[in-house]
Tab-separated table of C-alpha atoms (C1' of nucleotides) in Angstrom:
chain	number	residue	atom	x	y	z
A	1	MET	CA	91.547	-115.780	51.774
A	2	GLY	CA	87.790	-116.233	51.737
A	3	LEU	CA	85.554	-116.919	48.888
A	4	GLU	CA	83.728	-113.591	48.876
A	5	GLU	CA	87.049	-111.914	49.031
A	6	ARG	CA	88.363	-113.754	46.012
A	7	ARG	CA	85.352	-112.607	43.968
A	8	LYS	CA	85.807	-108.998	45.018
A	9	ARG	CA	89.471	-109.195	44.101
A	10	GLU	CA	88.644	-110.596	40.727
A	11	LYS	CA	86.132	-107.859	40.066
A	12	GLU	CA	88.772	-105.317	40.905
A	13	ASN	CA	91.163	-107.026	38.537
A	14	ARG	CA	88.654	-106.881	35.670
A	15	LYS	CA	88.085	-103.219	36.303
A	16	ASN	CA	91.761	-102.565	36.285
A	17	ALA	CA	92.201	-104.495	33.090
A	18	ILE	CA	89.627	-102.268	31.467
A	19	LEU	CA	91.277	-99.092	32.858
A	20	LYS	CA	94.705	-100.235	31.701
A	21	ALA	CA	93.522	-100.985	28.237
A	22	ALA	CA	91.533	-97.760	27.983
A	23	ARG	CA	94.328	-95.656	29.290
A	24	LYS	CA	96.687	-96.852	26.614
A	25	LEU	CA	94.125	-96.305	23.907
A	26	PHE	CA	93.049	-92.881	25.085
A	27	PHE	CA	96.539	-91.710	25.412
A	28	ASP	CA	97.457	-93.012	22.013
A	29	LYS	CA	94.434	-91.738	20.082
A	30	GLY	CA	92.413	-89.363	22.227
A	31	PHE	CA	88.970	-89.770	23.612
A	32	LYS	CA	86.968	-89.361	20.445
A	33	ASN	CA	88.997	-91.841	18.372
A	34	VAL	CA	88.693	-94.724	20.758
A	35	THR	CA	85.720	-97.082	20.559
A	36	VAL	CA	84.350	-98.945	23.509
A	37	GLU	CA	84.589	-102.049	21.410
A	38	SER	CA	88.330	-101.512	21.012
A	39	ILE	CA	88.743	-101.080	24.770
A	40	ALA	CA	86.848	-104.339	25.335
A	41	LYS	CA	89.024	-106.170	22.801
A	42	LYS	CA	92.196	-104.962	24.370
A	43	ALA	CA	91.010	-105.913	27.796
A	44	GLU	CA	89.975	-109.321	26.370
A	45	LEU	CA	86.354	-108.791	27.331
A	46	SER	CA	83.108	-108.257	25.493
A	47	LYS	CA	81.640	-104.816	25.204
A	48	GLY	CA	78.797	-105.765	27.412
A	49	SER	CA	81.237	-106.577	30.221
A	50	VAL	CA	82.752	-103.136	29.954
A	51	TYR	CA	79.350	-101.766	30.808
A	52	LEU	CA	79.135	-103.964	33.864
A	53	TYR	CA	82.059	-102.057	35.315
A	54	PHE	CA	81.550	-98.584	33.995
A	55	LYS	CA	78.351	-96.762	33.180
A	56	SER	CA	79.609	-95.024	30.074
A	57	LYS	CA	82.618	-94.414	27.952
A	58	GLU	CA	82.978	-91.025	29.637
A	59	ASP	CA	82.935	-92.748	33.002
A	60	ILE	CA	85.992	-94.762	32.074
A	61	TYR	CA	87.664	-91.609	30.867
A	62	THR	CA	86.998	-89.578	34.000
A	63	GLN	CA	88.079	-92.366	36.300
A	64	ILE	CA	91.408	-92.519	34.508
A	65	LEU	CA	91.758	-88.749	34.628
A	66	LEU	CA	90.989	-88.697	38.365
A	67	SER	CA	93.532	-91.387	39.100
A	68	ASP	CA	96.123	-89.725	36.993
A	69	ILE	CA	95.535	-86.318	38.506
A	70	ASP	CA	95.976	-87.966	41.852
A	71	LYS	CA	99.276	-89.409	40.713
A	72	PHE	CA	100.260	-85.981	39.457
A	73	HIS	CA	99.635	-84.472	42.846
A	74	LYS	CA	101.690	-87.158	44.541
A	75	VAL	CA	104.554	-86.479	42.223
A	76	MET	CA	104.419	-82.686	42.754
A	77	ALA	CA	103.846	-82.892	46.482
A	78	ASN	CA	107.431	-83.531	47.585
A	79	ILE	CA	109.390	-81.407	45.196
A	80	ILE	CA	110.384	-78.798	47.688
A	81	ARG	CA	113.048	-80.141	50.040
A	82	GLU	CA	115.155	-78.631	52.782
A	83	GLY	CA	118.784	-77.858	51.984
A	84	GLN	CA	118.383	-77.678	48.277
A	85	SER	CA	118.834	-74.498	46.304
A	86	SER	CA	115.759	-73.110	44.573
A	87	SER	CA	117.413	-73.443	41.225
A	88	ALA	CA	117.985	-77.132	41.846
A	89	THR	CA	114.377	-77.490	43.031
A	90	LEU	CA	113.128	-75.881	39.865
A	91	MET	CA	115.217	-78.222	37.843
A	92	SER	CA	113.932	-81.275	39.540
A	93	LEU	CA	110.412	-79.946	39.182
A	94	ALA	CA	110.982	-79.458	35.505
A	95	ASN	CA	112.278	-83.031	35.107
A	96	LEU	CA	109.532	-84.647	37.091
A	97	TYR	CA	106.877	-82.603	35.312
A	98	THR	CA	108.310	-83.616	31.912
A	99	ASP	CA	108.617	-87.262	32.797
A	100	PHE	CA	105.165	-87.402	34.154
A	101	PHE	CA	103.577	-86.067	30.999
A	102	MET	CA	105.802	-88.057	28.735
A	103	ASN	CA	103.814	-91.008	30.070
A	104	ASP	CA	100.496	-89.279	30.097
A	105	ARG	CA	100.158	-87.279	26.960
A	106	GLU	CA	96.376	-87.335	27.095
A	107	LEU	CA	96.303	-85.701	30.506
A	108	PHE	CA	98.712	-83.076	29.227
A	109	ARG	CA	96.544	-82.415	26.216
A	110	ILE	CA	93.502	-82.059	28.433
A	111	MET	CA	95.164	-79.697	30.870
A	112	MET	CA	96.381	-77.533	27.989
A	113	ASN	CA	92.899	-77.525	26.498
A	114	TYR	CA	91.475	-76.366	29.819
A	115	MET	CA	94.175	-73.766	30.117
A	116	LEU	CA	93.354	-72.469	26.634
A	117	ASN	CA	89.581	-72.875	27.086
A	118	ILE	CA	89.425	-74.820	23.941
A	119	ASP	CA	87.246	-77.738	24.815
A	120	HIS	CA	85.652	-78.669	28.100
A	121	MET	CA	84.487	-81.977	26.769
A	122	ASN	CA	81.288	-81.935	28.801
A	123	LEU	CA	82.955	-83.594	31.732
A	124	PRO	CA	81.103	-83.405	35.083
A	125	GLU	CA	81.532	-80.177	37.059
A	126	GLU	CA	83.576	-81.963	39.656
A	127	ILE	CA	86.131	-83.230	37.167
A	128	ASP	CA	86.399	-79.772	35.549
A	129	HIS	CA	87.200	-78.346	38.913
A	130	LEU	CA	89.879	-80.920	39.700
A	131	ILE	CA	91.547	-80.444	36.376
A	132	VAL	CA	91.767	-76.730	36.831
A	133	LYS	CA	93.120	-77.239	40.325
A	134	ALA	CA	95.809	-79.622	39.075
A	135	THR	CA	96.793	-77.221	36.370
A	136	ASN	CA	97.160	-74.401	38.832
A	137	LYS	CA	99.086	-76.491	41.202
A	138	THR	CA	102.225	-76.301	39.152
A	139	ILE	CA	102.010	-72.549	38.922
A	140	ASP	CA	101.607	-72.281	42.653
A	141	ILE	CA	104.595	-74.521	43.305
A	142	ILE	CA	106.828	-72.573	40.949
A	143	GLU	CA	105.849	-69.363	42.711
A	144	GLU	CA	106.541	-70.903	46.098
A	145	ILE	CA	109.989	-72.009	44.951
A	146	PHE	CA	110.740	-68.482	43.814
A	147	MET	CA	109.645	-67.032	47.105
A	148	ILE	CA	111.902	-69.378	48.941
A	149	GLY	CA	114.734	-68.337	46.639
A	150	VAL	CA	114.136	-64.743	47.320
A	151	ARG	CA	113.970	-65.272	51.049
A	152	SER	CA	117.175	-67.198	51.092
A	153	GLY	CA	118.944	-64.554	48.988
A	154	GLU	CA	119.427	-66.840	46.038
A	155	PHE	CA	117.373	-64.508	43.904
A	156	PRO	CA	117.269	-60.702	44.082
A	157	PRO	CA	114.463	-59.362	46.257
A	158	TYR	CA	113.045	-57.018	43.693
A	159	ILE	CA	111.989	-59.617	41.037
A	160	ASP	CA	108.431	-59.796	39.871
A	161	LEU	CA	107.408	-63.242	41.142
A	162	ARG	CA	104.382	-63.479	38.911
A	163	GLN	CA	106.318	-62.693	35.808
A	164	LYS	CA	109.121	-65.102	36.497
A	165	ARG	CA	106.661	-67.809	37.529
A	166	ASN	CA	104.669	-67.429	34.316
A	167	ALA	CA	107.787	-67.411	32.244
A	168	ILE	CA	108.933	-70.707	33.659
A	169	TRP	CA	105.473	-72.217	33.401
A	170	GLY	CA	105.397	-71.133	29.817
A	171	LEU	CA	108.811	-72.504	29.123
A	172	LEU	CA	107.893	-75.857	30.592
A	173	ASN	CA	104.595	-76.309	28.861
A	174	GLY	CA	105.547	-74.694	25.653
A	175	THR	CA	108.575	-77.015	25.237
A	176	ILE	CA	106.555	-80.049	26.143
A	177	SER	CA	103.811	-79.120	23.734
A	178	LEU	CA	106.237	-78.583	20.980
A	179	HIS	CA	107.925	-81.891	21.432
A	180	LEU	CA	105.159	-84.112	22.673
A	181	PHE	CA	102.933	-84.080	19.639
A	182	THR	CA	105.443	-83.537	16.823
A	183	GLY	CA	108.471	-85.388	15.570
A	184	SER	CA	109.362	-89.022	16.044
A	185	GLU	CA	109.188	-90.985	19.204
A	186	GLU	CA	112.889	-91.596	19.181
A	187	LYS	CA	114.858	-89.754	21.768
A	188	ARG	CA	111.908	-87.506	22.408
A	189	ALA	CA	112.492	-87.640	26.135
A	190	GLU	CA	116.098	-86.532	25.747
A	191	ARG	CA	115.161	-83.699	23.383
A	192	ILE	CA	112.570	-82.346	25.783
A	193	ARG	CA	114.774	-82.692	28.805
A	194	SER	CA	117.757	-81.064	27.313
A	195	THR	CA	115.807	-78.227	25.792
A	196	ILE	CA	114.169	-77.504	29.112
A	197	GLN	CA	117.309	-77.847	31.085
A	198	THR	CA	119.397	-75.466	28.992
A	199	GLY	CA	116.466	-73.026	28.731
A	200	LEU	CA	115.883	-73.019	32.442
A	201	ASN	CA	119.538	-72.673	33.255
A	202	THR	CA	119.839	-69.687	30.894
A	203	PHE	CA	116.857	-68.109	32.473
A	204	LEU	CA	118.136	-68.579	36.020
A	205	ARG	CA	121.542	-67.308	35.073
A	206	GLY	CA	119.842	-64.262	33.651
A	207	MET	CA	118.102	-63.742	36.959
A	208	ARG	CA	121.251	-63.828	39.011
A	209	THR	CA	123.538	-61.631	36.873
A	210	PRO	CA	123.455	-57.898	37.567
A	211	SER	CA	122.883	-56.981	33.944
A	212	GLY	CA	119.802	-59.119	33.646
A	213	ASN	CA	118.568	-57.481	36.841
A	214	GLY	CA	115.535	-59.631	37.372
A	215	GLN	CA	113.183	-57.332	35.665
B	1	MET	CA	95.147	-112.099	23.120
B	2	GLY	CA	91.638	-113.047	22.075
B	3	LEU	CA	88.570	-113.389	24.171
B	4	GLU	CA	88.274	-117.157	23.834
B	5	GLU	CA	91.864	-117.430	24.723
B	6	ARG	CA	91.450	-115.426	27.887
B	7	ARG	CA	88.616	-117.690	29.066
B	8	LYS	CA	90.720	-120.751	28.397
B	9	ARG	CA	93.546	-119.273	30.317
B	10	GLU	CA	91.325	-118.524	33.246
B	11	LYS	CA	89.988	-122.055	33.298
B	12	GLU	CA	93.558	-123.296	33.364
B	13	ASN	CA	94.271	-120.982	36.244
B	14	ARG	CA	91.312	-122.200	38.232
B	15	LYS	CA	92.382	-125.747	37.688
B	16	ASN	CA	95.872	-124.996	38.846
B	17	ALA	CA	94.662	-123.182	41.883
B	18	ILE	CA	92.750	-126.350	42.867
B	19	LEU	CA	95.734	-128.561	42.221
B	20	LYS	CA	98.028	-126.269	44.196
B	21	ALA	CA	95.658	-126.222	47.176
B	22	ALA	CA	95.040	-129.953	46.981
B	23	ARG	CA	98.731	-130.807	46.710
B	24	LYS	CA	99.600	-128.998	49.891
B	25	LEU	CA	96.718	-130.571	51.804
B	26	PHE	CA	97.333	-134.064	50.542
B	27	PHE	CA	100.984	-133.817	51.291
B	28	ASP	CA	100.299	-132.475	54.775
B	29	LYS	CA	97.551	-134.836	55.742
B	30	GLY	CA	97.325	-137.710	53.291
B	31	PHE	CA	94.488	-138.595	50.965
B	32	LYS	CA	91.931	-139.830	53.470
B	33	ASN	CA	92.186	-136.940	55.859
B	34	VAL	CA	91.589	-134.199	53.266
B	35	THR	CA	88.037	-133.193	52.463
B	36	VAL	CA	86.908	-131.819	49.104
B	37	GLU	CA	85.430	-128.962	51.035
B	38	SER	CA	88.823	-128.044	52.466
B	39	ILE	CA	90.413	-128.097	49.032
B	40	ALA	CA	87.726	-125.818	47.785
B	41	LYS	CA	88.224	-123.393	50.715
B	42	LYS	CA	91.957	-123.259	50.187
B	43	ALA	CA	91.477	-122.624	46.474
B	44	GLU	CA	88.922	-119.933	47.353
B	45	LEU	CA	86.193	-121.765	45.465
B	46	SER	CA	83.009	-123.566	46.338
B	47	LYS	CA	82.874	-127.307	46.447
B	48	GLY	CA	80.646	-127.320	43.370
B	49	SER	CA	83.309	-125.564	41.390
B	50	VAL	CA	85.897	-128.152	42.268
B	51	TYR	CA	83.673	-130.687	40.595
B	52	LEU	CA	83.561	-128.579	37.441
B	53	TYR	CA	87.237	-129.164	37.020
B	54	PHE	CA	87.677	-132.679	38.386
B	55	LYS	CA	85.301	-135.594	38.326
B	56	SER	CA	86.189	-136.858	41.782
B	57	LYS	CA	88.477	-136.384	44.713
B	58	GLU	CA	90.452	-139.328	43.481
B	59	ASP	CA	90.795	-137.636	40.103
B	60	ILE	CA	92.447	-134.653	41.733
B	61	TYR	CA	94.782	-136.932	43.565
B	62	THR	CA	95.851	-138.945	40.533
B	63	GLN	CA	96.476	-135.794	38.450
B	64	ILE	CA	98.803	-134.582	41.123
B	65	LEU	CA	100.514	-137.934	41.245
B	66	LEU	CA	100.942	-138.045	37.537
B	67	SER	CA	102.407	-134.585	37.332
B	68	ASP	CA	104.755	-135.290	40.273
B	69	ILE	CA	105.914	-138.572	38.784
B	70	ASP	CA	106.601	-136.708	35.638
B	71	LYS	CA	108.698	-134.204	37.515
B	72	PHE	CA	110.457	-137.027	39.220
B	73	HIS	CA	111.482	-138.546	35.953
B	74	LYS	CA	112.716	-135.216	34.721
B	75	VAL	CA	114.936	-134.838	37.790
B	76	MET	CA	116.267	-138.313	37.458
B	77	ALA	CA	116.757	-138.256	33.771
B	78	ASN	CA	120.007	-136.280	33.605
B	79	ILE	CA	121.851	-137.576	36.602
B	80	ILE	CA	124.434	-139.496	34.673
B	81	ARG	CA	126.982	-137.112	33.020
B	82	GLU	CA	130.212	-137.645	31.152
B	83	GLY	CA	133.364	-136.955	32.967
B	84	GLN	CA	132.091	-137.503	36.426
B	85	SER	CA	133.077	-140.387	38.697
B	86	SER	CA	130.440	-142.851	39.522
B	87	SER	CA	130.847	-141.996	43.213
B	88	ALA	CA	130.118	-138.412	42.493
B	89	THR	CA	127.141	-139.364	40.335
B	90	LEU	CA	125.746	-141.518	43.118
B	91	MET	CA	126.140	-138.624	45.523
B	92	SER	CA	124.310	-136.214	43.315
B	93	LEU	CA	121.597	-138.794	42.742
B	94	ALA	CA	121.246	-139.147	46.504
B	95	ASN	CA	120.992	-135.372	46.979
B	96	LEU	CA	118.497	-134.864	44.168
B	97	TYR	CA	116.400	-137.821	45.325
B	98	THR	CA	116.324	-136.526	48.856
B	99	ASP	CA	115.513	-132.999	47.866
B	100	PHE	CA	112.738	-134.152	45.604
B	101	PHE	CA	110.977	-136.117	48.324
B	102	MET	CA	111.539	-133.472	50.959
B	103	ASN	CA	109.093	-131.464	48.898
B	104	ASP	CA	106.769	-134.334	48.078
B	105	ARG	CA	106.296	-136.476	51.082
B	106	GLU	CA	103.033	-137.837	49.907
B	107	LEU	CA	104.545	-139.205	46.744
B	108	PHE	CA	107.288	-140.787	48.759
B	109	ARG	CA	104.725	-142.362	51.123
B	110	ILE	CA	102.841	-143.731	48.145
B	111	MET	CA	105.888	-145.126	46.514
B	112	MET	CA	106.944	-146.766	49.703
B	113	ASN	CA	103.500	-148.254	50.139
B	114	TYR	CA	103.616	-149.654	46.684
B	115	MET	CA	107.047	-151.088	47.280
B	116	LEU	CA	105.819	-152.722	50.458
B	117	ASN	CA	102.484	-153.741	48.887
B	118	ILE	CA	100.639	-152.136	51.820
B	119	ASP	CA	97.930	-150.229	50.112
B	120	HIS	CA	97.157	-149.861	46.468
B	121	MET	CA	94.475	-147.304	47.197
B	122	ASN	CA	92.274	-148.440	44.358
B	123	LEU	CA	93.933	-146.141	41.919
B	124	PRO	CA	93.296	-146.875	38.262
B	125	GLU	CA	95.433	-149.583	36.704
B	126	GLU	CA	97.383	-146.969	34.669
B	127	ILE	CA	98.387	-145.052	37.700
B	128	ASP	CA	99.472	-148.191	39.491
B	129	HIS	CA	101.672	-149.046	36.578
B	130	LEU	CA	103.254	-145.635	36.459
B	131	ILE	CA	104.008	-145.559	40.166
B	132	VAL	CA	105.710	-148.930	39.997
B	133	LYS	CA	107.660	-147.793	36.997
B	134	ALA	CA	108.807	-144.638	38.797
B	135	THR	CA	109.779	-146.639	41.830
B	136	ASN	CA	111.893	-149.032	39.790
B	137	LYS	CA	113.480	-146.168	37.863
B	138	THR	CA	115.747	-145.226	40.750
B	139	ILE	CA	116.911	-148.813	41.205
B	140	ASP	CA	117.757	-149.085	37.501
B	141	ILE	CA	119.675	-145.844	37.546
B	142	ILE	CA	121.737	-146.911	40.567
B	143	GLU	CA	122.561	-150.163	38.781
B	144	GLU	CA	123.568	-148.298	35.725
B	145	ILE	CA	125.872	-146.019	37.644
B	146	PHE	CA	127.546	-149.098	39.244
B	147	MET	CA	128.036	-150.649	35.861
B	148	ILE	CA	129.695	-147.533	34.540
B	149	GLY	CA	131.894	-147.556	37.629
B	150	VAL	CA	132.943	-151.085	37.039
B	151	ARG	CA	133.614	-150.482	33.383
B	152	SER	CA	135.807	-147.486	34.123
B	153	GLY	CA	137.753	-149.317	36.805
B	154	GLU	CA	136.479	-147.190	39.608
B	155	PHE	CA	134.865	-150.276	41.274
B	156	PRO	CA	136.296	-153.774	41.322
B	157	PRO	CA	134.911	-155.957	38.547
B	158	TYR	CA	133.841	-158.785	40.821
B	159	ILE	CA	131.193	-156.951	42.790
B	160	ASP	CA	127.605	-158.232	42.972
B	161	LEU	CA	125.851	-155.353	41.258
B	162	ARG	CA	122.370	-156.297	42.452
B	163	GLN	CA	123.521	-156.528	46.039
B	164	LYS	CA	125.265	-153.121	45.959
B	165	ARG	CA	122.437	-151.525	44.128
B	166	ASN	CA	119.887	-152.795	46.632
B	167	ALA	CA	122.023	-151.649	49.549
B	168	ILE	CA	122.232	-148.154	48.218
B	169	TRP	CA	118.546	-148.014	47.451
B	170	GLY	CA	117.806	-149.212	50.986
B	171	LEU	CA	120.168	-146.715	52.496
B	172	LEU	CA	118.484	-143.900	50.610
B	173	ASN	CA	114.892	-144.776	51.295
B	174	GLY	CA	115.482	-146.081	54.781
B	175	THR	CA	117.122	-142.825	55.789
B	176	ILE	CA	114.459	-140.737	54.171
B	177	SER	CA	111.723	-142.747	55.761
B	178	LEU	CA	113.322	-142.355	59.145
B	179	HIS	CA	113.679	-138.705	58.930
B	180	LEU	CA	110.734	-137.699	56.828
B	181	PHE	CA	107.922	-138.661	59.102
B	182	THR	CA	109.556	-138.290	62.505
B	183	GLY	CA	111.175	-135.471	64.472
B	184	SER	CA	110.769	-131.841	63.966
B	185	GLU	CA	110.716	-129.897	60.752
B	186	GLU	CA	113.741	-127.940	61.839
B	187	LYS	CA	116.923	-128.746	59.964
B	188	ARG	CA	115.349	-131.937	58.678
B	189	ALA	CA	116.861	-131.444	55.294
B	190	GLU	CA	120.350	-131.139	56.791
B	191	ARG	CA	119.906	-134.189	58.926
B	192	ILE	CA	118.829	-136.358	56.055
B	193	ARG	CA	121.475	-135.041	53.651
B	194	SER	CA	124.351	-135.469	56.072
B	195	THR	CA	123.226	-138.956	57.203
B	196	ILE	CA	122.959	-140.097	53.603
B	197	GLN	CA	126.221	-138.445	52.527
B	198	THR	CA	128.340	-139.974	55.240
B	199	GLY	CA	126.569	-143.337	54.904
B	200	LEU	CA	127.116	-143.361	51.179
B	201	ASN	CA	130.719	-142.303	51.506
B	202	THR	CA	131.447	-144.997	54.000
B	203	PHE	CA	129.837	-147.574	51.768
B	204	LEU	CA	131.785	-146.490	48.711
B	205	ARG	CA	135.066	-146.380	50.644
B	206	GLY	CA	134.308	-149.939	51.720
B	207	MET	CA	133.863	-150.965	48.135
B	208	ARG	CA	137.188	-149.525	47.051
B	209	THR	CA	139.433	-150.818	49.835
B	210	PRO	CA	140.925	-154.324	49.389
B	211	SER	CA	139.802	-155.544	52.796
B	212	GLY	CA	136.232	-154.795	52.015
B	213	ASN	CA	136.597	-156.595	48.796
B	214	GLY	CA	133.309	-155.758	47.213
B	215	GLN	CA	131.572	-158.892	48.402
C	1	DG	C1'	67.817	-84.613	2.536
C	2	DA	C1'	68.140	-89.532	1.788
C	3	DC	C1'	71.490	-93.031	2.385
C	4	DC	C1'	75.037	-95.245	4.836
C	5	DA	C1'	78.716	-96.389	8.188
C	6	DT	C1'	80.038	-95.988	12.786
C	7	DT	C1'	79.507	-96.623	17.418
C	8	DG	C1'	77.527	-95.876	22.392
C	9	DG	C1'	74.635	-98.401	24.965
C	10	DT	C1'	71.023	-102.493	25.999
C	11	DC	C1'	69.457	-106.988	27.054
C	12	DA	C1'	68.144	-111.789	26.229
C	13	DG	C1'	70.828	-115.819	26.077
C	14	DT	C1'	74.864	-118.528	27.729
C	15	DA	C1'	78.561	-119.898	30.823
C	16	DA	C1'	80.576	-120.183	35.404
C	17	DT	C1'	79.912	-120.507	40.200
C	18	DT	C1'	77.670	-121.374	44.446
C	19	DG	C1'	76.016	-123.892	48.617
C	20	DA	C1'	71.952	-126.336	50.244
C	21	DC	C1'	70.873	-130.885	49.777
C	22	DC	C1'	71.176	-136.068	49.293
C	23	DA	C1'	73.143	-140.714	49.856
C	24	DT	C1'	76.560	-143.386	51.812
C	25	DT	C1'	79.759	-144.723	55.092
C	26	DG	C1'	81.918	-145.298	59.312
C	27	DT	C1'	81.579	-144.511	64.551
C	28	DC	C1'	79.810	-144.775	68.966
C	29	DC	C1'	76.943	-146.223	72.564
C	30	DA	C1'	72.883	-148.652	74.671
D	1	DT	C1'	73.701	-155.752	67.392
D	2	DG	C1'	71.618	-152.155	65.604
D	3	DG	C1'	70.296	-147.665	65.236
D	4	DA	C1'	71.225	-142.770	65.954
D	5	DC	C1'	74.403	-139.649	64.405
D	6	DA	C1'	78.328	-137.057	62.323
D	7	DA	C1'	81.125	-136.571	58.401
D	8	DT	C1'	81.714	-136.074	53.731
D	9	DG	C1'	81.693	-137.321	48.465
D	10	DG	C1'	78.967	-135.807	44.962
D	11	DT	C1'	74.651	-133.264	42.655
D	12	DC	C1'	71.861	-129.613	40.926
D	13	DA	C1'	68.621	-125.592	40.985
D	14	DA	C1'	69.533	-120.842	41.827
D	15	DT	C1'	72.545	-116.991	41.344
D	16	DT	C1'	76.094	-114.229	39.244
D	17	DA	C1'	79.135	-113.010	35.435
D	18	DC	C1'	79.782	-112.543	30.645
D	19	DT	C1'	78.645	-112.309	25.731
D	20	DG	C1'	77.490	-110.342	21.268
D	21	DA	C1'	73.486	-109.433	18.290
D	22	DC	C1'	70.812	-105.616	18.163
D	23	DC	C1'	68.992	-100.707	18.449
D	24	DA	C1'	69.055	-95.739	18.114
D	25	DA	C1'	71.599	-91.684	17.448
D	26	DT	C1'	75.093	-89.279	15.113
D	27	DG	C1'	77.923	-87.521	11.535
D	28	DG	C1'	79.573	-87.783	6.891
D	29	DT	C1'	78.747	-88.079	1.705
D	30	DC	C1'	76.646	-87.323	-2.590
DNA sequence: GACCATTGGTCAGTAATTGACCATTGTCCA
DNA sequence: TGGACAATGGTCAATTACTGACCAATGGTC
């Protein structure tokens, strides 16, 4: 409760106000279409003040990305739980993954761009690396879930892990892409979730039935 | 959500932080024993800043008094309700009155001082006047309640209103004085409330029974 | 390829905050 | 009694935070 402490706290608050304003704008309009002036306005500050807290527009952007990637990892970290079937785990992964990117369209767009090598935006090396890592994280987790399923006998032992993993990853991201940037806001969450849920269920059923022998 | 508006809001917040800190200190220690430096510390500001928002220590004090007197009037304003016996009204007045001053000992002390002409503290004329007015307010309300009670037949018509009114006022403030500045904090509220409640009930019973004929 | 609009970034000017300092007052002790 | 001293209300020059007019670079248009 000191005086120095109060000033530090207020600085932190200012910075957060800018980040909050910027996040919303970036995620609504994308990096290029947001002006620093508009961020300042939304944060109820002057443009000059924004530059007291961040050294560039890009700096704001990368700090948001870093913090969101961090959140992403936290969300993904505890997906795999004891005593839950791999199918159920995959389903909860799909739901969490969808929910996360529903609230962070910009990050999704960026990850997709990286995946597709469209546009590396000239972000610092370090950020590049982290984004790639975050992108791969989901793939790794899906593979891990499949391995657990095979080990427990839930899935046949002869499946091609890589293939299944990629199919699921594609299903997830393809569906999200399709819905996230098209159509109206209304009931978007429901549409994505139900599409993914039925798709995933169908796929898993296919894996377990003898006719669809996992190949 | 403009920029000018934000600054205005923040000024208001600063001022309120000072008032909040000062109120607590004044009510704990009394005007004389509080230093401006201590107010500043508690509000996490420098002494200089306090003087940006208030022109003197006394100014802080009177602003708190004014705002508290205002609150007091708001609390007292709606005591009298249709369809409630005068006894019940008196009881709720007693409870509200007690609760109010439990949280504002300093104001109580000041009002008592004024009543007893002990110390007028050199507050501006205007404040003096308001404090006297607030003090008298309670007396007037008690009298009004008695009059309603007489009119409705709840109390005998021959009672001396002034006498009864003064007795109740004395009971209230005497009890609060006794408890508010002595003994331990623990269960103080309960002690005051129960003392006043039984005292008031006894008094009212006395007024209604033929033997205690209201004189 | 000249003009213009837009916008990222700068910086001199302004506002808010600080705390060392001063003047006054009350206290204590010789 | 009076003077040394501590405590504290109030001031103000120095520091820190914030602002917005301005500049330079960029991209679009005719």
